Coordinates of C-alpha atoms in Angstrom, one line a residue:
X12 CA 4.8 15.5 24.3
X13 CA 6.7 13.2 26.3
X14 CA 8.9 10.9 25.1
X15 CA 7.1 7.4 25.8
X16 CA 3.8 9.2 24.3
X17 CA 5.8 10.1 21.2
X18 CA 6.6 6.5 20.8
X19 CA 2.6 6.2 19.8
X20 CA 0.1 7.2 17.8
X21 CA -3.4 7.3 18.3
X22 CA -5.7 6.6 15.7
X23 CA -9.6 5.9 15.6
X24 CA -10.9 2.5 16.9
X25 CA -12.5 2.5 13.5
X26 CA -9.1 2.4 11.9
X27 CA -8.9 -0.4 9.3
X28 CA -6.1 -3.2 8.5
X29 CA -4.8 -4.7 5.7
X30 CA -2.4 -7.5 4.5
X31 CA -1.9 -9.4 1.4
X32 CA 1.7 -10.9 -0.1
X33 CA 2.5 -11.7 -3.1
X34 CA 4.4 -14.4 -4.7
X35 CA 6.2 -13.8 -8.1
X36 CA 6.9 -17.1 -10.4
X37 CA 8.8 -16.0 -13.6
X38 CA 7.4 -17.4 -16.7
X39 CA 10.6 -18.4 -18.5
X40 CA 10.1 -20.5 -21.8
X41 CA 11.2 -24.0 -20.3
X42 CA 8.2 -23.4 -17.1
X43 CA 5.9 -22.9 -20.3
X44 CA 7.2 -25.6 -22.3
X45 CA 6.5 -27.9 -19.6
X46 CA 2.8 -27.8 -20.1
X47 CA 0.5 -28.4 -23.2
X48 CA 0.0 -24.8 -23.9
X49 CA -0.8 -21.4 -22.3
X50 CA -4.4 -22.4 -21.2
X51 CA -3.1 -25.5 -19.0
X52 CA -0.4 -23.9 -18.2
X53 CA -2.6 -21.4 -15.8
X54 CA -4.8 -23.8 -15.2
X55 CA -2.6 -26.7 -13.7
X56 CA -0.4 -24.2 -12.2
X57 CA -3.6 -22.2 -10.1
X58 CA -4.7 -25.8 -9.5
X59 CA -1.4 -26.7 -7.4
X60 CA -1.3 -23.4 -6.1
X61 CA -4.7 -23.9 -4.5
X62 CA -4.1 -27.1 -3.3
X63 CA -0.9 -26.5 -1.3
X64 CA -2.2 -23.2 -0.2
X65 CA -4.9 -24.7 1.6
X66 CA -3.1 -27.2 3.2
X67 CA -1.3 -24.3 5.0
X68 CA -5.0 -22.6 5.8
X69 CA -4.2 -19.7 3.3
X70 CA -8.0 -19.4 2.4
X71 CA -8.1 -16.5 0.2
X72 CA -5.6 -17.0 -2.5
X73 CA -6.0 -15.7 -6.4
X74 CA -3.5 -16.1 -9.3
X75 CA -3.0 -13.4 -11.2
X76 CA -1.8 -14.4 -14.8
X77 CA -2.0 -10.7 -16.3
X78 CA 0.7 -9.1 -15.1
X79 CA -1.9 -6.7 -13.2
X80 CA -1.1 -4.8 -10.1
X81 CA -3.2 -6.2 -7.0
X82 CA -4.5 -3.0 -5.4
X83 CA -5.8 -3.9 -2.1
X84 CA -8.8 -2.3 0.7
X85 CA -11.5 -3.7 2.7
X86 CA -14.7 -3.9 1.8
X87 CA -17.9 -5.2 3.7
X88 CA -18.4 -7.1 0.7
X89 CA -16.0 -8.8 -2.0
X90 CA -15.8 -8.4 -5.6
X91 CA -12.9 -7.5 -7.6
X92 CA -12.7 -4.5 -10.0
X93 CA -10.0 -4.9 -13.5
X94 CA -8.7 -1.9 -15.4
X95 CA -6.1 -1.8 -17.9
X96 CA -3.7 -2.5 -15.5
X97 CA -5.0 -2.9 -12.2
X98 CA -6.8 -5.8 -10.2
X99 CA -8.3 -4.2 -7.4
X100 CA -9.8 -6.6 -4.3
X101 CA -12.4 -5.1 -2.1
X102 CA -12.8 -8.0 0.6
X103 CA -13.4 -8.4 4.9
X104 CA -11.2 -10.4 6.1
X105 CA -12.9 -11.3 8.7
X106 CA -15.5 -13.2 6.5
X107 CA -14.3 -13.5 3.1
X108 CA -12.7 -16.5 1.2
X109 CA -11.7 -17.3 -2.4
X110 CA -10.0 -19.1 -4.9
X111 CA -9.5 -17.5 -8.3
X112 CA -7.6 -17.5 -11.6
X113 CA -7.3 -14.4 -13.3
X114 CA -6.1 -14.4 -17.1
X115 CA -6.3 -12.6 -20.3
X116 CA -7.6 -14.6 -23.5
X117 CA -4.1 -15.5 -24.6
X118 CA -1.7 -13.0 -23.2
X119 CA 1.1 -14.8 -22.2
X120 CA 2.3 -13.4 -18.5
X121 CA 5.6 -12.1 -17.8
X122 CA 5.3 -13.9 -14.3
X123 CA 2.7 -16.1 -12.8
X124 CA 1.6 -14.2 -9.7
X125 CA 0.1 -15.8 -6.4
X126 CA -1.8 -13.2 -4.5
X127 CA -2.8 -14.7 -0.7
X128 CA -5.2 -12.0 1.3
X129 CA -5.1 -12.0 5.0
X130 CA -7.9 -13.6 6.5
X131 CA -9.6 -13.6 10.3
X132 CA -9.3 -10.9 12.6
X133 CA -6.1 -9.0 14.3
X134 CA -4.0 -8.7 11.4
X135 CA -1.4 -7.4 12.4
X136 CA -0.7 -9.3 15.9
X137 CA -0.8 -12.5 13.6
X138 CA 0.9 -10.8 10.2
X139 CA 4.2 -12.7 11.1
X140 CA 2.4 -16.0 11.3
X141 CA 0.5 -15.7 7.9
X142 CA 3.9 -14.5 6.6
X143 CA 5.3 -17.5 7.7
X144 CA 2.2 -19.7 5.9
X145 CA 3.3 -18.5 2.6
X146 CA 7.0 -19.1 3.1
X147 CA 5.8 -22.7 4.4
X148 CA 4.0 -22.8 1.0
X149 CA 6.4 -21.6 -1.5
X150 CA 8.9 -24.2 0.2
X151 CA 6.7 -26.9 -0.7
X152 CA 5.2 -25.7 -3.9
X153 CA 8.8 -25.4 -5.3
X154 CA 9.9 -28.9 -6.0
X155 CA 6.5 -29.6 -7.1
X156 CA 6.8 -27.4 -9.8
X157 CA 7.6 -29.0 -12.9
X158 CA 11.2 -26.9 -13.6
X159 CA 13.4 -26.3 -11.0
X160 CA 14.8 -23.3 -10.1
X161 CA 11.8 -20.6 -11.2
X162 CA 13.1 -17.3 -9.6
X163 CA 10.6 -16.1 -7.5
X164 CA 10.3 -13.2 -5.6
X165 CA 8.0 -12.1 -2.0
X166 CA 6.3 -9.0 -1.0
X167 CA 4.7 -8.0 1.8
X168 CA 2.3 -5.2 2.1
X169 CA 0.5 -4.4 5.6
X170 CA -1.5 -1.2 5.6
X171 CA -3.7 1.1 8.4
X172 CA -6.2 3.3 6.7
X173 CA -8.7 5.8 8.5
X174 CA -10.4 9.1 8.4
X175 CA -8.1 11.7 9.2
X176 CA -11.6 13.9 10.3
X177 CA -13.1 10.9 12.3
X178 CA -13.7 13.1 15.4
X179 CA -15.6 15.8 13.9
X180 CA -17.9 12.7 12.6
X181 CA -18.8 11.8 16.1
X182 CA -15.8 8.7 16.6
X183 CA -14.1 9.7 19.8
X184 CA -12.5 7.0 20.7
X185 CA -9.3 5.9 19.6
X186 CA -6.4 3.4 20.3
X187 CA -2.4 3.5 20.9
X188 CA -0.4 2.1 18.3
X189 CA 3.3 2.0 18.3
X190 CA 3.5 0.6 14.7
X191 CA 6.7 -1.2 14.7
X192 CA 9.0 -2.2 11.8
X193 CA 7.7 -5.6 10.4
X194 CA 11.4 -7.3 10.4
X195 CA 11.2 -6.4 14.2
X196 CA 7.4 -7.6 14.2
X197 CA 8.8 -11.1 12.9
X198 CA 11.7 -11.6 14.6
X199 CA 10.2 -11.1 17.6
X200 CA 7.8 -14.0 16.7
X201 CA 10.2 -16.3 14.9
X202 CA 9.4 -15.7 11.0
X203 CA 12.6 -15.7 9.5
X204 CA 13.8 -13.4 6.9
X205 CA 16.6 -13.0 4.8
X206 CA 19.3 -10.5 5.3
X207 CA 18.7 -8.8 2.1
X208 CA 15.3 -7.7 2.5
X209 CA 13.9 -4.3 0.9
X210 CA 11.3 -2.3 3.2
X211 CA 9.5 0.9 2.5
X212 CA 7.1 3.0 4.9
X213 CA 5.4 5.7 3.7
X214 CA 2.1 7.4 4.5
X215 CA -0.3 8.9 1.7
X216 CA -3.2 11.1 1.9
X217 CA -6.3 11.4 -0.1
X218 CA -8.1 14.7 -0.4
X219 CA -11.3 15.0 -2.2
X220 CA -11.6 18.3 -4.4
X221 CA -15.1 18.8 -2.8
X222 CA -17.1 21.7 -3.8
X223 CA -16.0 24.3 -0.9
X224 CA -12.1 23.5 -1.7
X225 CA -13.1 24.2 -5.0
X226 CA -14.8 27.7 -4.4
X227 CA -11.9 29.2 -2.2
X228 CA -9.3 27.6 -5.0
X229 CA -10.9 29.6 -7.6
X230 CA -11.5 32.8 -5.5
X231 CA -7.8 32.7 -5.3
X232 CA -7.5 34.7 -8.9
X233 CA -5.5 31.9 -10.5
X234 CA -5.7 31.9 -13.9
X235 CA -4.4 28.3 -14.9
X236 CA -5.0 25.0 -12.8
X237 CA -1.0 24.8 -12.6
X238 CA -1.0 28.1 -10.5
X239 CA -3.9 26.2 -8.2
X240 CA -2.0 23.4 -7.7
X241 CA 1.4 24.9 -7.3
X242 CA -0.6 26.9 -4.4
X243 CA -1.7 23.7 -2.4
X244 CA 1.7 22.2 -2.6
X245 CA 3.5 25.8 -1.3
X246 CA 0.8 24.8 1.9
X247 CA 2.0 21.2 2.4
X248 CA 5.4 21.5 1.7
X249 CA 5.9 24.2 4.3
X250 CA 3.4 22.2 7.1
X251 CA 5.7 18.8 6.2
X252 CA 8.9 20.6 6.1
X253 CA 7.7 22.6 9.2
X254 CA 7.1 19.0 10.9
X255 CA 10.5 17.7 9.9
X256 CA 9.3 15.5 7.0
X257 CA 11.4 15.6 3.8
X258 CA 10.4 13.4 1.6
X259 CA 7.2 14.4 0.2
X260 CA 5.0 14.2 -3.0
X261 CA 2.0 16.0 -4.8
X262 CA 0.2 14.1 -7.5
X263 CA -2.9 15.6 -8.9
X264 CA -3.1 14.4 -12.6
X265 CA -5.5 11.7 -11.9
X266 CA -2.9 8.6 -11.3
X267 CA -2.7 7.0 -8.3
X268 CA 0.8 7.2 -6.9
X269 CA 3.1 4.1 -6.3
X270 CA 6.1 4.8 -3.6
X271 CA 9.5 2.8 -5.1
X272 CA 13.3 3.1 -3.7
X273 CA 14.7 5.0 -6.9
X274 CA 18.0 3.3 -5.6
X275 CA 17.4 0.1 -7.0
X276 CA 14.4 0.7 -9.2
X277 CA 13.6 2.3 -12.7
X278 CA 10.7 4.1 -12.3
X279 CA 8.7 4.5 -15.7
X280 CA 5.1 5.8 -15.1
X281 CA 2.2 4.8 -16.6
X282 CA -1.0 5.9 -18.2
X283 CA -2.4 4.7 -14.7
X284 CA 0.4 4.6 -12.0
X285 CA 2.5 7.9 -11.4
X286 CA 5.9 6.7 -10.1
X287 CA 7.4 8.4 -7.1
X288 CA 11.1 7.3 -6.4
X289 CA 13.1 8.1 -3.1
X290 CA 16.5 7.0 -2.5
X291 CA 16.8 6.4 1.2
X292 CA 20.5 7.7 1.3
X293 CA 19.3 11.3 0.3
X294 CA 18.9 13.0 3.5
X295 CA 16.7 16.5 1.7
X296 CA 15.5 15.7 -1.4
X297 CA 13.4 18.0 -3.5
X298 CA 9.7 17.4 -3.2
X299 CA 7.7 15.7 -5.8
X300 CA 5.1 17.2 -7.3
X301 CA 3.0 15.7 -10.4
X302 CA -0.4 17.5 -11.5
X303 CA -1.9 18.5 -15.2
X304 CA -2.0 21.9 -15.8
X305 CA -5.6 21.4 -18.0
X306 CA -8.1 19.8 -15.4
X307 CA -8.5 20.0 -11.9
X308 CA -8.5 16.2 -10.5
X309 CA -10.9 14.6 -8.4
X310 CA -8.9 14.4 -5.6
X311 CA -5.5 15.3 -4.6
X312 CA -2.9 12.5 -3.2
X313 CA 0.4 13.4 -1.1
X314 CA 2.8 10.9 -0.6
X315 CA 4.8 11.6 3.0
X316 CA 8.1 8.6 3.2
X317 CA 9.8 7.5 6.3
X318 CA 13.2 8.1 6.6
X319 CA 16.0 6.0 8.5
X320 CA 16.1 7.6 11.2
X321 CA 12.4 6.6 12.1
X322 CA 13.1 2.7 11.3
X323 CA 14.0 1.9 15.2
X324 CA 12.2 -1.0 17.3
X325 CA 10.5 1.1 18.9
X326 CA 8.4 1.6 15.8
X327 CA 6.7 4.8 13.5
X328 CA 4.9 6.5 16.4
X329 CA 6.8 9.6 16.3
X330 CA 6.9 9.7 12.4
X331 CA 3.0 9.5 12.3
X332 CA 2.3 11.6 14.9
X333 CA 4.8 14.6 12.9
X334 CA 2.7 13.3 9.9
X335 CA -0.7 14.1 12.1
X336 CA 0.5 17.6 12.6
X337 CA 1.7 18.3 9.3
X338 CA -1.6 17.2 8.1
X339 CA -3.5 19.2 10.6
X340 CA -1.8 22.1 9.9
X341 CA -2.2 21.6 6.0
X342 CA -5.8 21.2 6.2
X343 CA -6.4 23.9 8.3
X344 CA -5.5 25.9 5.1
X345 CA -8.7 25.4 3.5
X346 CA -12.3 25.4 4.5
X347 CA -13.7 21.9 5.2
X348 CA -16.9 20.4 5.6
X349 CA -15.4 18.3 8.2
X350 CA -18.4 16.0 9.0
X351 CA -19.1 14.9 5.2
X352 CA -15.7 15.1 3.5
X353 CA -13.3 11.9 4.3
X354 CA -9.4 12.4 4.1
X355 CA -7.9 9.3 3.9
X356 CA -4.9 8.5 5.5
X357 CA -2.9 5.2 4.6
X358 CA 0.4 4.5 6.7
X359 CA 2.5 1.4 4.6
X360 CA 4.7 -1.2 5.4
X361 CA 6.5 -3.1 2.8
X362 CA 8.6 -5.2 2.6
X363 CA 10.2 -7.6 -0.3
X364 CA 13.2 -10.2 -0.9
X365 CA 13.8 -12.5 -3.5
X366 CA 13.3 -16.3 -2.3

């Protein structure tokens, strides 16, 4: 492959976009005090958020006063699905607006939490712009607020997701993507961060346990789950490792997997969220694997991370394309029904700073 080629990856014209930040206002006692109790308190508070976030054309804006995780994905139609401890937004953002509150019949939050979807069309040529709407906001929403000095903290997710077995379901055509870093990305278009800014890229992969995996699993003479699973990660680990990628993860016990920098944060999983921590500075750490011994899961999730090295200007073509072949090579372990089962692969930027 030559170099200028390896500086892209192409991915289905069908490939979908995502975008949403989120704004983090601490609930400390005096911000509470401030208002007559915890019911105005979210109430007046979404009410300001709304109004300043419109002024701004921020049209799809929710506050989240639950301390739920926003999980993200497009959807040809919107609704929004709650667990325990997730809210998950299914949205186009091509056609789709809202304003909502979202509380808990008195559960005081431990921060007031201001999610703004992307909304329109080319995402990511006009990320840095909407980026640069909600720092425009939070500049003005701050001194309206009635306590000064609320810490408050941004993040910025951007995601690509598509069918890694598009082709073989009659979608040819595809499109060159270079993916650049998104401080790059913003620099280039004048959205100003700060110098202490914490970004993550990762890719993750979704593989259904469909029927035929599950025959040639089981005519594998394992006699625990474990020994199945320990088998699928001995493929991917060697196709990753084979394709120069080193930080890598297996999680099969029915959590979905959330990529942190173990550097700087504690990871404590949940009944619902399996943490997976890489520190950056760790050039070959041991891979992660997760999975329950008991019960096979509905579908397997591999985390691949970005390292360094790959965070140049000229973007994460090279790193996807390795991640292409490592998962080409994986799946061409196991017998597929290639035109029904869907593989979903998600390639994430982060980024987060306090403000």
């Amino acid at each position: 492959m030559s170099v200028s080629r390896q500086k892209k990856v192409y991915l289905p014209t069908a490939t979908r976009k995502n975008q949403y930040i989120t704004v983090g206002f601490t609930l400390t006692d005096e911000l509470l005090a401030s208002y007559s109790d915890l019911t105005n308190c979210y109430q007046e508070f979404s009410k300001l958020v709304f109004q300043v976030a419109d002024k701004y054309e921020l049209f799809n804006v929710h506050v989240v006063a639950s301390d739920k995780l926003p999980m993200v994905r497009f959807h040809s139609e919107a609704y929004c699905l709650t667990t325990e401890e997730q809210l998950r937004f299914f949205y186009n953002p091509a056609h789709h607006e809202a304003n909502r509150l979202h509380t808990l019949p008195g559960y005081r939050a431990k921060k007031l939490k201001v999610v703004f979807l992307a909304t329109g069309t080319e995402l990511r040529s006009h990320s840095a712009e909407f980026h640069a709407k909600v720092q425009q906001f939070l500049a003005e929403i701050k001194p309206l607020l009635p306590v000064q000095g609320v810490p408050t903290k941004i993040r910025d997710h951007q995601h690509i997701s598509y069918d890694f077995f598009a082709k073989a379901k009659g979608l040819k055509e595809s499109y060159a993507y270079k993916l650049r870093a998104v401080d790059s990305r913003y620099k280039r278009r004048e959205c100003n961060l700060p110098e202490s800014v914490s970004a993550l890229n990762y890719v993750t992969v979704s593989l259904p346990m469909g029927r035929r995996i599950k025959k040639q699993l089981a005519a594998e003479n394992a006699t625990s789950f474990g020994e199945k699973y320990q088998r699928v990660a001995d493929h991917f680990i060697k196709a990753t490792s084979e394709n120069k990628l080193n930080r890598v993860a297996m999680v099969a016990n029915g959590k979905v997997p959330l990529v942190r920098n173990s550097k700087y944060e504690q990871l404590n999983s949940t009944a619902e969220f399996q943490m997976v921590g890489f520190d950056p500075s760790n050039a070959a750490p041991d891979p992660i694997c997760h999975w329950d011994d008991t019960k096979l899961a509905e579908a397997i999730r591999f985390v691949i991370v970005a390292a360094k090295e790959d965070q140049k200007d000229e973007g994460y073509g090279r790193f996807m394309n390795q991640v292409q072949d490592a998962i080409r090579q994986f799946t061409n372990q196991f017998d597929m029904d290639k035109e029904h089962i869907d593989v979903i692969v998600r390639f994430h930027q982060h980024l987060s700073y306090k403000a």
